[in-house]
Every structure is written in C-alpha cells, then in structure tokens.
mmCIF file of C-alpha atoms in Angstrom:
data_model
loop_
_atom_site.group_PDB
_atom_site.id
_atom_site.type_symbol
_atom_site.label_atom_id
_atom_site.label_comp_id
_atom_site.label_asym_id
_atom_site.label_seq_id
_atom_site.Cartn_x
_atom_site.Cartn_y
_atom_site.Cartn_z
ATOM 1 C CA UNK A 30 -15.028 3.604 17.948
ATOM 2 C CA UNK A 31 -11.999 5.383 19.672
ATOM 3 C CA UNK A 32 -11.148 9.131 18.534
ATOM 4 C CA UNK A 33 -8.262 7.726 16.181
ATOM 5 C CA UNK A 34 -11.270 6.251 14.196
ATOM 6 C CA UNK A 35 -13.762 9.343 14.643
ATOM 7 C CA UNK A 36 -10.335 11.239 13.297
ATOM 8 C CA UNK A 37 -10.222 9.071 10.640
ATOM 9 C CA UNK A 38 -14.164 10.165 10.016
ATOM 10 C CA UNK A 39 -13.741 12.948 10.114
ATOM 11 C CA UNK A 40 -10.917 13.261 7.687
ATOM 12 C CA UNK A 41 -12.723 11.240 4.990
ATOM 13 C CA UNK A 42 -15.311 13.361 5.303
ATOM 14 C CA UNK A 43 -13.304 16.324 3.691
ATOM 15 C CA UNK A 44 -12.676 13.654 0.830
ATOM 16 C CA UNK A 45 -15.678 15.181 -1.117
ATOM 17 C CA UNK A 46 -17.603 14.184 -3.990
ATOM 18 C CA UNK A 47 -15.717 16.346 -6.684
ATOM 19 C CA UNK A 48 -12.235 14.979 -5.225
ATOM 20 C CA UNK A 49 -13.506 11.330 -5.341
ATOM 21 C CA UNK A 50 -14.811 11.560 -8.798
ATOM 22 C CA UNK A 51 -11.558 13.787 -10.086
ATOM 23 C CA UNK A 52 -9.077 10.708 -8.599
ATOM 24 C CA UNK A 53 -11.434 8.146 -9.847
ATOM 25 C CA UNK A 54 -11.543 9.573 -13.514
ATOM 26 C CA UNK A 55 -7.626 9.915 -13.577
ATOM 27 C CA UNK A 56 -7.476 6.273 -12.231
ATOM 28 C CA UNK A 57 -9.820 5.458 -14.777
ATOM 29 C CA UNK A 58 -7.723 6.650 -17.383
ATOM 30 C CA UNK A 59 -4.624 5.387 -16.215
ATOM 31 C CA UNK A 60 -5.689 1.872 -16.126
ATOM 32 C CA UNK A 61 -7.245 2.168 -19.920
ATOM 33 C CA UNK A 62 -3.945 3.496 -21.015
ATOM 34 C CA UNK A 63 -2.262 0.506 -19.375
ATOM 35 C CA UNK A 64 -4.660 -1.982 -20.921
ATOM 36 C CA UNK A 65 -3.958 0.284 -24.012
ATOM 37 C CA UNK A 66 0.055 -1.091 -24.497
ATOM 38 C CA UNK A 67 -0.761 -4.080 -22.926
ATOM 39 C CA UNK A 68 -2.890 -4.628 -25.923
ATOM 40 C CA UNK A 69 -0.077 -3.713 -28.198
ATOM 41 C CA UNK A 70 2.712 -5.389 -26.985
ATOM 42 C CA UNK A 71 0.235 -8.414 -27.135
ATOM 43 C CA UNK A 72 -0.441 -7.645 -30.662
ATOM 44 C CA UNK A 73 2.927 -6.708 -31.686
ATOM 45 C CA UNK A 74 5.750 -8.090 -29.587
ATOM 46 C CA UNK A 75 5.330 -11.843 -31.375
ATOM 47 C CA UNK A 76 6.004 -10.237 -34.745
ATOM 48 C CA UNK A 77 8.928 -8.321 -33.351
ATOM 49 C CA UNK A 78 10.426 -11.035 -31.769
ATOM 50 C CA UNK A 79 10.297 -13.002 -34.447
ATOM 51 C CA UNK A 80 11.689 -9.550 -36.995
ATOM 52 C CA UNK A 81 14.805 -9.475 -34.328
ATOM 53 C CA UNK A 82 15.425 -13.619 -35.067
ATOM 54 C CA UNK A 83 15.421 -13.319 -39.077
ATOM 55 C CA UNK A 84 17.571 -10.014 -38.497
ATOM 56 C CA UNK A 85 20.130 -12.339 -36.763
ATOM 57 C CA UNK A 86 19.974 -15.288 -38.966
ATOM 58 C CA UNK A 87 17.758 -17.263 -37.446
ATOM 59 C CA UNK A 88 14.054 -18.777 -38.389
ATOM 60 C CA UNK A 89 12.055 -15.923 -37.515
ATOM 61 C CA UNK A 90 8.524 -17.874 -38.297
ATOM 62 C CA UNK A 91 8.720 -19.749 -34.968
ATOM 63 C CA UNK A 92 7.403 -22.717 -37.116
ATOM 64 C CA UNK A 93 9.963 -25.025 -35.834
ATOM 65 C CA UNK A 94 8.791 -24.353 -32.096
ATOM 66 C CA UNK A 95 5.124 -24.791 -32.632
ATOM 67 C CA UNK A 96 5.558 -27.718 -34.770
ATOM 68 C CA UNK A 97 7.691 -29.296 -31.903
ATOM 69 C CA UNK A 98 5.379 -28.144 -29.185
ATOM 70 C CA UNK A 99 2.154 -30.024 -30.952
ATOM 71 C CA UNK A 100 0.967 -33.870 -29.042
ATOM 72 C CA UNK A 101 0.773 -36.398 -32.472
ATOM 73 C CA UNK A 102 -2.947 -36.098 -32.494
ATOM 74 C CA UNK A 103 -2.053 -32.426 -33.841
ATOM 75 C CA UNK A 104 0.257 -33.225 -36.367
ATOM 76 C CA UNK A 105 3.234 -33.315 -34.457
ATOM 77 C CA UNK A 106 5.926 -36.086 -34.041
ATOM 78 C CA UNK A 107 6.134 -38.227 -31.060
ATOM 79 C CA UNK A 108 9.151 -38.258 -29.780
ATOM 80 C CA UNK A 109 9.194 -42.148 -28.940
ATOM 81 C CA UNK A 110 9.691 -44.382 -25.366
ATOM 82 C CA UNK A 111 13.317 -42.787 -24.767
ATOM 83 C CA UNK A 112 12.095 -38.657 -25.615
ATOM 84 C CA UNK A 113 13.980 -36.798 -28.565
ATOM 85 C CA UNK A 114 17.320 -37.538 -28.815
ATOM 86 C CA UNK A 115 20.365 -35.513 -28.156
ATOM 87 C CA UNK A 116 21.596 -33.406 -30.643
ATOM 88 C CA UNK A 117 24.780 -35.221 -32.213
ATOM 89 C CA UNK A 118 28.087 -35.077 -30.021
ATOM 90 C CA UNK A 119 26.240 -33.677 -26.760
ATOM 91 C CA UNK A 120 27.534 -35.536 -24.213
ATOM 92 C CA UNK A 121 25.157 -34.983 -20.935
ATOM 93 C CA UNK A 122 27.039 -33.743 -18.004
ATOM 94 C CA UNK A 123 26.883 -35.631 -14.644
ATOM 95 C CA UNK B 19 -19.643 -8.882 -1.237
ATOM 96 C CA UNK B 20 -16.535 -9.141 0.649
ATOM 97 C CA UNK B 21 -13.619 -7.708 -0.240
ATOM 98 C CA UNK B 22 -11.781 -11.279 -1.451
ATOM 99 C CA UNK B 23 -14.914 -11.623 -3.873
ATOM 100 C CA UNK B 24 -14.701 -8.233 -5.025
ATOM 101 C CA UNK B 25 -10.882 -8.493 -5.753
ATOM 102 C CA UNK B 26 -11.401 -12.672 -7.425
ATOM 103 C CA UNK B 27 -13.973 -11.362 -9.953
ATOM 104 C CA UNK B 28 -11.524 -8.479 -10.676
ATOM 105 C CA UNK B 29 -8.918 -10.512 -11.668
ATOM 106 C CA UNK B 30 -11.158 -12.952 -13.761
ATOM 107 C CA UNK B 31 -13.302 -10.075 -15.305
ATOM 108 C CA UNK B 32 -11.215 -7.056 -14.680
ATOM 109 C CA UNK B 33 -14.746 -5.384 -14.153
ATOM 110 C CA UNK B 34 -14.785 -1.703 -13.646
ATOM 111 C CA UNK B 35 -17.621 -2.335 -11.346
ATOM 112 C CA UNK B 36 -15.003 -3.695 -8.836
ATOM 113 C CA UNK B 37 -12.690 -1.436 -9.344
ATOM 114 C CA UNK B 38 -15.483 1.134 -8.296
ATOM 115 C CA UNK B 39 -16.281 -0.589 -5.207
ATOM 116 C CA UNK B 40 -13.341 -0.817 -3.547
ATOM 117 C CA UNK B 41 -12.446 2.313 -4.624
ATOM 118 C CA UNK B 42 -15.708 3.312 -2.764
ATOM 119 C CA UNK B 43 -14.970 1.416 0.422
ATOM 120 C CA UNK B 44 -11.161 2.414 0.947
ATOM 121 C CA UNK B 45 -10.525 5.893 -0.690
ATOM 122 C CA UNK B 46 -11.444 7.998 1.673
ATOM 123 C CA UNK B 47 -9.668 5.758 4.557
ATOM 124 C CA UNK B 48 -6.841 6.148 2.412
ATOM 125 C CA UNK B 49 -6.589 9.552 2.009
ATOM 126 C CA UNK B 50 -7.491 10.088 5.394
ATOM 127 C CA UNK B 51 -4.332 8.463 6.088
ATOM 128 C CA UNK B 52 -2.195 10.219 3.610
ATOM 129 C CA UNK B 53 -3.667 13.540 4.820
ATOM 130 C CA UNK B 54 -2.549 12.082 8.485
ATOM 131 C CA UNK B 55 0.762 11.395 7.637
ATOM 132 C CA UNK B 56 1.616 14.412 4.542
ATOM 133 C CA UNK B 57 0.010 16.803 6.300
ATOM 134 C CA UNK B 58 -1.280 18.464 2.680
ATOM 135 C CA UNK B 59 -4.810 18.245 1.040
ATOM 136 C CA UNK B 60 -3.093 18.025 -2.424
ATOM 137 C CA UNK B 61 -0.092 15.758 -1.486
ATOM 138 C CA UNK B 62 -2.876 13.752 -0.141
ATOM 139 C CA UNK B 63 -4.912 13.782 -3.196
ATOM 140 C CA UNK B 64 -2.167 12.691 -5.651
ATOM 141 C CA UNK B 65 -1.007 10.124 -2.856
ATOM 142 C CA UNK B 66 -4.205 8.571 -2.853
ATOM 143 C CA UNK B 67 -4.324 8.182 -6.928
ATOM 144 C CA UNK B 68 -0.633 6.498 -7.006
ATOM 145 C CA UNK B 69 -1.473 4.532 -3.846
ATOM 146 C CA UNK B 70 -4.521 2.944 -6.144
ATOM 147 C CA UNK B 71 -2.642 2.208 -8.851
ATOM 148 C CA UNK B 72 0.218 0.375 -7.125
ATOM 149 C CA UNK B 73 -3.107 -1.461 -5.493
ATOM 150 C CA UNK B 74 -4.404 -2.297 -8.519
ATOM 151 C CA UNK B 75 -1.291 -3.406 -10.929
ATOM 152 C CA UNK B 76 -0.477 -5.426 -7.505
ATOM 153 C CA UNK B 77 -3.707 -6.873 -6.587
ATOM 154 C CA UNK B 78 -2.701 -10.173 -8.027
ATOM 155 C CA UNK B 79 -0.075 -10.831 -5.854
ATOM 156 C CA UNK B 80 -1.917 -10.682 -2.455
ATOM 157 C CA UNK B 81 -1.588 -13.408 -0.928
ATOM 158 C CA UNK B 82 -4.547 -13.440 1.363
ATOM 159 C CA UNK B 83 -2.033 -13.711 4.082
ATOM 160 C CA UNK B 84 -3.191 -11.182 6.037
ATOM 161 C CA UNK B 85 -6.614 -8.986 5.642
ATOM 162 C CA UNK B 86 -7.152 -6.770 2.254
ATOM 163 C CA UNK B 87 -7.089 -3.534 4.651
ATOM 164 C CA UNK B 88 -4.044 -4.230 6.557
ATOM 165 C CA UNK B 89 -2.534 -5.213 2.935
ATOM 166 C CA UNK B 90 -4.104 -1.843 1.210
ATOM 167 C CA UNK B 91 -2.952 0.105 4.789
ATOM 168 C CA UNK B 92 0.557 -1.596 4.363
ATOM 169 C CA UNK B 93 1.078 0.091 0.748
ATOM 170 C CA UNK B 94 -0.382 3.592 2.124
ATOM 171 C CA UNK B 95 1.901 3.829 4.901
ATOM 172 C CA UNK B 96 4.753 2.891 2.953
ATOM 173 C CA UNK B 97 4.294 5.115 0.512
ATOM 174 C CA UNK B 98 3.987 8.115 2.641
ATOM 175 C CA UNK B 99 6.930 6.959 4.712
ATOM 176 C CA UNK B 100 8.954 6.926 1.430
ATOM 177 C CA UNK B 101 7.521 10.059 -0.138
ATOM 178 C CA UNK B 102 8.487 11.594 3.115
ATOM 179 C CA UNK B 103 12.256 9.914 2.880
ATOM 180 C CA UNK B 104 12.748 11.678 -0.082
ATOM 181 C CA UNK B 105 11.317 15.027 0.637
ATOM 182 C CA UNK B 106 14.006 15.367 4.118
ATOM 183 C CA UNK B 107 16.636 13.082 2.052
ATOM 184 C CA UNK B 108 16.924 10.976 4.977
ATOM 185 C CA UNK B 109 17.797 7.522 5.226
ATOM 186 C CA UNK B 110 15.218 5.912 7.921
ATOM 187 C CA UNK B 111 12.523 8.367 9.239
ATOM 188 C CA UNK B 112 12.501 6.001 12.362
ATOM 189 C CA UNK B 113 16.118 5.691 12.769
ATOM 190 C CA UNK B 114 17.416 8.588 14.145
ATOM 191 C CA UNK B 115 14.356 9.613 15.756
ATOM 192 C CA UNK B 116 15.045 6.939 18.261
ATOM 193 C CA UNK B 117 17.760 9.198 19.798
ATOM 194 C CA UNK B 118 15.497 11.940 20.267
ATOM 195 C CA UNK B 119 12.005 10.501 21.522
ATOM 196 C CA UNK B 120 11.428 11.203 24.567
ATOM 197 C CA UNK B 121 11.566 9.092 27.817
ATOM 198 C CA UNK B 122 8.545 6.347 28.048
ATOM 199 C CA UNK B 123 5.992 6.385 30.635
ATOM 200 C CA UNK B 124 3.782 4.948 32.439
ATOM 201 C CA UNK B 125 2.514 2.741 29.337
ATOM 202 C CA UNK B 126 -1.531 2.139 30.740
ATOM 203 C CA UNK B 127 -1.590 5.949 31.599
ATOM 204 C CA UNK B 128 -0.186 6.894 28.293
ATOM 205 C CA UNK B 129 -2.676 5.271 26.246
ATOM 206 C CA UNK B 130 -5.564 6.018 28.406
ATOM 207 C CA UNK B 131 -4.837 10.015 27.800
ATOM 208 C CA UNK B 132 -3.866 9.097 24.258
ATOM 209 C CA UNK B 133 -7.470 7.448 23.736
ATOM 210 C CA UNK B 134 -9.273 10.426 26.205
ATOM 211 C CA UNK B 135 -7.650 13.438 24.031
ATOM 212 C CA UNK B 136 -10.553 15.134 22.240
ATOM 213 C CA UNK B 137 -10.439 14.654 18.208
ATOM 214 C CA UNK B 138 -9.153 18.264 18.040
ATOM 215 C CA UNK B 139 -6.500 17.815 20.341
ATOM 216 C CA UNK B 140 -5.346 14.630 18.721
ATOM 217 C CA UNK B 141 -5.402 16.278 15.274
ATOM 218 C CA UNK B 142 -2.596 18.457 16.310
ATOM 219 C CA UNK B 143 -0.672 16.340 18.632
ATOM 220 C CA UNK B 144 -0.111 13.978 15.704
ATOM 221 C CA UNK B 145 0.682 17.028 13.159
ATOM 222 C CA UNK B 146 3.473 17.793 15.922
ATOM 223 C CA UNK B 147 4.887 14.304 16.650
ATOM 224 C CA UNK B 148 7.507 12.729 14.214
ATOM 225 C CA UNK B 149 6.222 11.158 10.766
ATOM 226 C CA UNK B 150 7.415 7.704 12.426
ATOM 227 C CA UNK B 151 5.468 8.271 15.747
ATOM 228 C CA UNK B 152 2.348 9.358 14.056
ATOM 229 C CA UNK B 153 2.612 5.983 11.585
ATOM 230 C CA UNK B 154 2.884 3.238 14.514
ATOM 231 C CA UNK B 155 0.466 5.259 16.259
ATOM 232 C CA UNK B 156 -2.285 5.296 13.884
ATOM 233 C CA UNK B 157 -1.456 1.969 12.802
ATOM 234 C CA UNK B 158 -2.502 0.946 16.159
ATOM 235 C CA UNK B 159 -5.314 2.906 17.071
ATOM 236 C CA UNK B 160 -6.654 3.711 13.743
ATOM 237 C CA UNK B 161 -6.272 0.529 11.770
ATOM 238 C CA UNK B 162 -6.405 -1.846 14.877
ATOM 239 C CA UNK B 163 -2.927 -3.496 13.299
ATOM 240 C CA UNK B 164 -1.041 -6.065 15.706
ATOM 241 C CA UNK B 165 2.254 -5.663 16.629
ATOM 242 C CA UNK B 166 3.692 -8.733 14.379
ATOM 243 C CA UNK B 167 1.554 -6.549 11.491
ATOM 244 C CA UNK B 168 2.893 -3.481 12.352
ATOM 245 C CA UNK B 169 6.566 -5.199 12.522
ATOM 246 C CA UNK B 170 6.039 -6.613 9.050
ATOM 247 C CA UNK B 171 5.305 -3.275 7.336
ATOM 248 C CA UNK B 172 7.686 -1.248 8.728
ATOM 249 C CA UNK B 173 10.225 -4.536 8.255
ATOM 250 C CA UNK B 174 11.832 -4.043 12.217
ATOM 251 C CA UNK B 175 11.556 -6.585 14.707
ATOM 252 C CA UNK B 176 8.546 -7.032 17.049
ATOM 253 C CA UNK B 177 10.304 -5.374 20.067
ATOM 254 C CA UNK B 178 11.670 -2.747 18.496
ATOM 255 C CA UNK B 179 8.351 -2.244 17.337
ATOM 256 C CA UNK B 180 6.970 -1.974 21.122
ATOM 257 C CA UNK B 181 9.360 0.108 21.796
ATOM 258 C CA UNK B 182 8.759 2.309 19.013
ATOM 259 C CA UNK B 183 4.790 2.458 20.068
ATOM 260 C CA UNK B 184 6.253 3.227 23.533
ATOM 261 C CA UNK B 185 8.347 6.431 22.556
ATOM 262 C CA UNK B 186 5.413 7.459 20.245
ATOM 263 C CA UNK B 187 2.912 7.508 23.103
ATOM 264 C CA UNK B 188 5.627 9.249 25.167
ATOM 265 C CA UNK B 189 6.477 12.060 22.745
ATOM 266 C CA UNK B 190 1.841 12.279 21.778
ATOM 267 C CA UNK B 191 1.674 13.184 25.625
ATOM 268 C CA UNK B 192 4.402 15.638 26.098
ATOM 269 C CA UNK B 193 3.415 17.141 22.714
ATOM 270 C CA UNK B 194 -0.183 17.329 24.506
ATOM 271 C CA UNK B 195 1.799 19.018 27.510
ATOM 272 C CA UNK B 196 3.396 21.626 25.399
ATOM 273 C CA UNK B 197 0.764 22.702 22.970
ATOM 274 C CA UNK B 198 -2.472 22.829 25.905
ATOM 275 C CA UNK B 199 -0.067 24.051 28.447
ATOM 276 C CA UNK B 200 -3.504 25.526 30.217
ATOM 277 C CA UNK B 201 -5.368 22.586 30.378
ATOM 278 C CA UNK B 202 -4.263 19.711 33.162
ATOM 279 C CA UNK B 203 -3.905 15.918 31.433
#
C-alpha cells in the first residue's frame, strides 16, 4: 500500500458511522420515492395515453392493437402466407 | 460475493441488501475522493449521496467493460471535476492549466519523492496543486487506473494524458519545495 492509499485510509476513516447512516437513509429515501412514480406512471400512464387518443378522435381502448398483436391460438387473425396486406392505394416505395 | 454478483442480483431483485453492500464497500472510498478533490467535509458528504444515485439509476448500463471501481471512480471524478467547472465557471479545469504547470522533471525521481512524501505532507501538497493535477494524480496512485483508463474518463488522448501525469508530478514536487521550504527532498 503506497501513502496515496494510506491517504485514502485515512480519509475514509473520518467517514463515520453517523455520516454513513445519514447518506444511506437519504439514499434510501430517494430511491423509494423513485420506485414511488415509477409505480404511478406504470399504473397510470396506459390510461392517459389512451384519455389523450379519444381526446383526439382516435380509439382510445387500444383494442385494435392488442387484438392485432395476439398469434391465432389467442384469438387473433393470421395474417396468411403473404403477411397483412397493404392498406388500399399504398404503393411501397423502392 | 463479488461486486458483478452483487450488482446482477440487484438488477433482478432490486434487493436493498445489495444496495447496502456496495454502499458498504465503496462509500467511504468515495468520499474519500470527493473530500480529495472538494476540499470540504460537507461538499463531500452531499457529493457522495448524488454520486450514489447516478450509480444506482445507472448501474444497468455498465457494461462490464472495465472493473466496477474504475467505473464507480470514473462517475466520482467526473462529478467533482464538473461540480468544480461550475463553481470557477470555467470551461476545462485541465485546459488552461496546461499553460501554467510547471516544467517536468526527472520523471523516476519525481515519482519516487511523490511515493516517499509522508501522508501529511501529501495531504497538503495535493490541497495546493490544481483540481486537474490532484485528479490524474490520485487516479494513478490511489486507484491504480492505467493510462488508456485514465484517458477514457477524462475523454483526452493517451499522450496528453502522460503528459498531464508529467506536469502534475512536476507542480506535487515544487509545491513540496515551497510549502517544507526547511526540509531537503
């Protein structure tokens, strides 16, 4: 151990107990309050979302997604050999 | 456990039991650090709670590139290097300290004194160097970091890097010089 390390010692040291515990707790804290909105925005961002869509006229359910997101053996439709079609007058650009 | 184990069951379980230990095993090398480079028990102190936070909302995205400490080290030093930007409102602490460091010497005599001062001495030779000198400096003899390392962090190239290191050691011994004027290096 050179003296940059035994300074290094030596300066933890003075990182007491009561200092440790006092940056731990507020740590502590901070994290729970993050998990805190990260629990909301789980919760309630979805049903936002999907408030924002019907404001604007669209399908706000998000029906139409999961229904097209589903394999057959859920319920869903296959979408055949070729895939789903193109909606009509789309012309794919090369 | 190893570090990588600690930090893999952390992201799986987010178990406060990890968070505890490496809080255990690198706070008070952190704040050691931050009390290095801000010079201020309290600076320190809040430095050391931000500096685990931007740890932990990070943690997922080391890599495993390099070693947790040098990763952990990386964010400390950065963070006091920017904290310290702010507080002189100047650009690059390293820039335009490169006009004023001193001349290099000898480089195998430098860091033999360098590694011979007594702790004492070296506390206040680095409290009296430049915030950039005192960073490459303990980022070599404290943390052990290589030059490419070193290089990364501080995002300069590896020989300006060398250089830097060379100044530093330059400007530690004439600080040495000038506050033990008595006492012959």
């Amino acid at each position: 151990m050179n003296n940059f390390q035994e300074l290094e010692k030596e300066q933890a040291r003075h990182y007491d107990a009561a200092k440790r515990q006092h940056v731990q707790n507020n740590l502590t804290q901070t994290f729970g309050l993050f998990k805190f909105i990260g629990q909301i925005v789980d919760v309630y961002l979805p049903a936002l979302v999907g408030v924002l869509i019907s404001s604007v006229g669209g399908n706000g359910s998000g029906n139409t997604y999961l229904t097209s997101n589903r394999t057959p053996a859920e319920g869903g439709v296959h979408p055949g050999k070729e895939g789903p079609h193109l909606p009509e007058g789309d012309v794919p650009s090369r | 456990m190893k570090d990588l184990e600690v930090i893999h069951h952390y992201l799986d379980t987010q178990a406060s039991r990890c968070f505890s230990l490496l809080y255990e095993r690198y706070s008070g090398k952190i704040y050691s650090k931050c009390i290095s480079m801000l010079k201020e028990e309290a600076l320190a102190q809040d430095a050391t709670q931000e500096i685990f936070t931007k740890v932990f909302l990070n943690l997922s995205r080391f890599g495993e590139k390099s070693k947790f400490s040098t990763w952990v080290y990386s964010i400390t030093y950065n963070y006091c290097i920017d904290f310290l930007r702010r507080k002189k409102k100047q650009k690059d602490i390293f820039s335009d300290e490169m006009e004023k460091a001193a001349e290099p010497v000898d480089e195998g005599t430098s860091e033999k004194e360098l590694l011979e001062m007594e702790i004492s001495q070296l506390k206040m030779v680095l409290d009296n160097i430049p915030a950039g000198d005192r960073a490459v400096l303990l980022m070599k003899y404290q943390d052990g970091m290589s030059i490419r390392d070193i290089a990364d962090i501080l995002d300069k190239t590896e020989s300006a890097v060398k250089m830097k290191l060379k100044r530093a050691k330059a400007k530690a011994q004439e600080t040495k010089k000038e506050l033990f004027k008595e006492q012959p290096i």
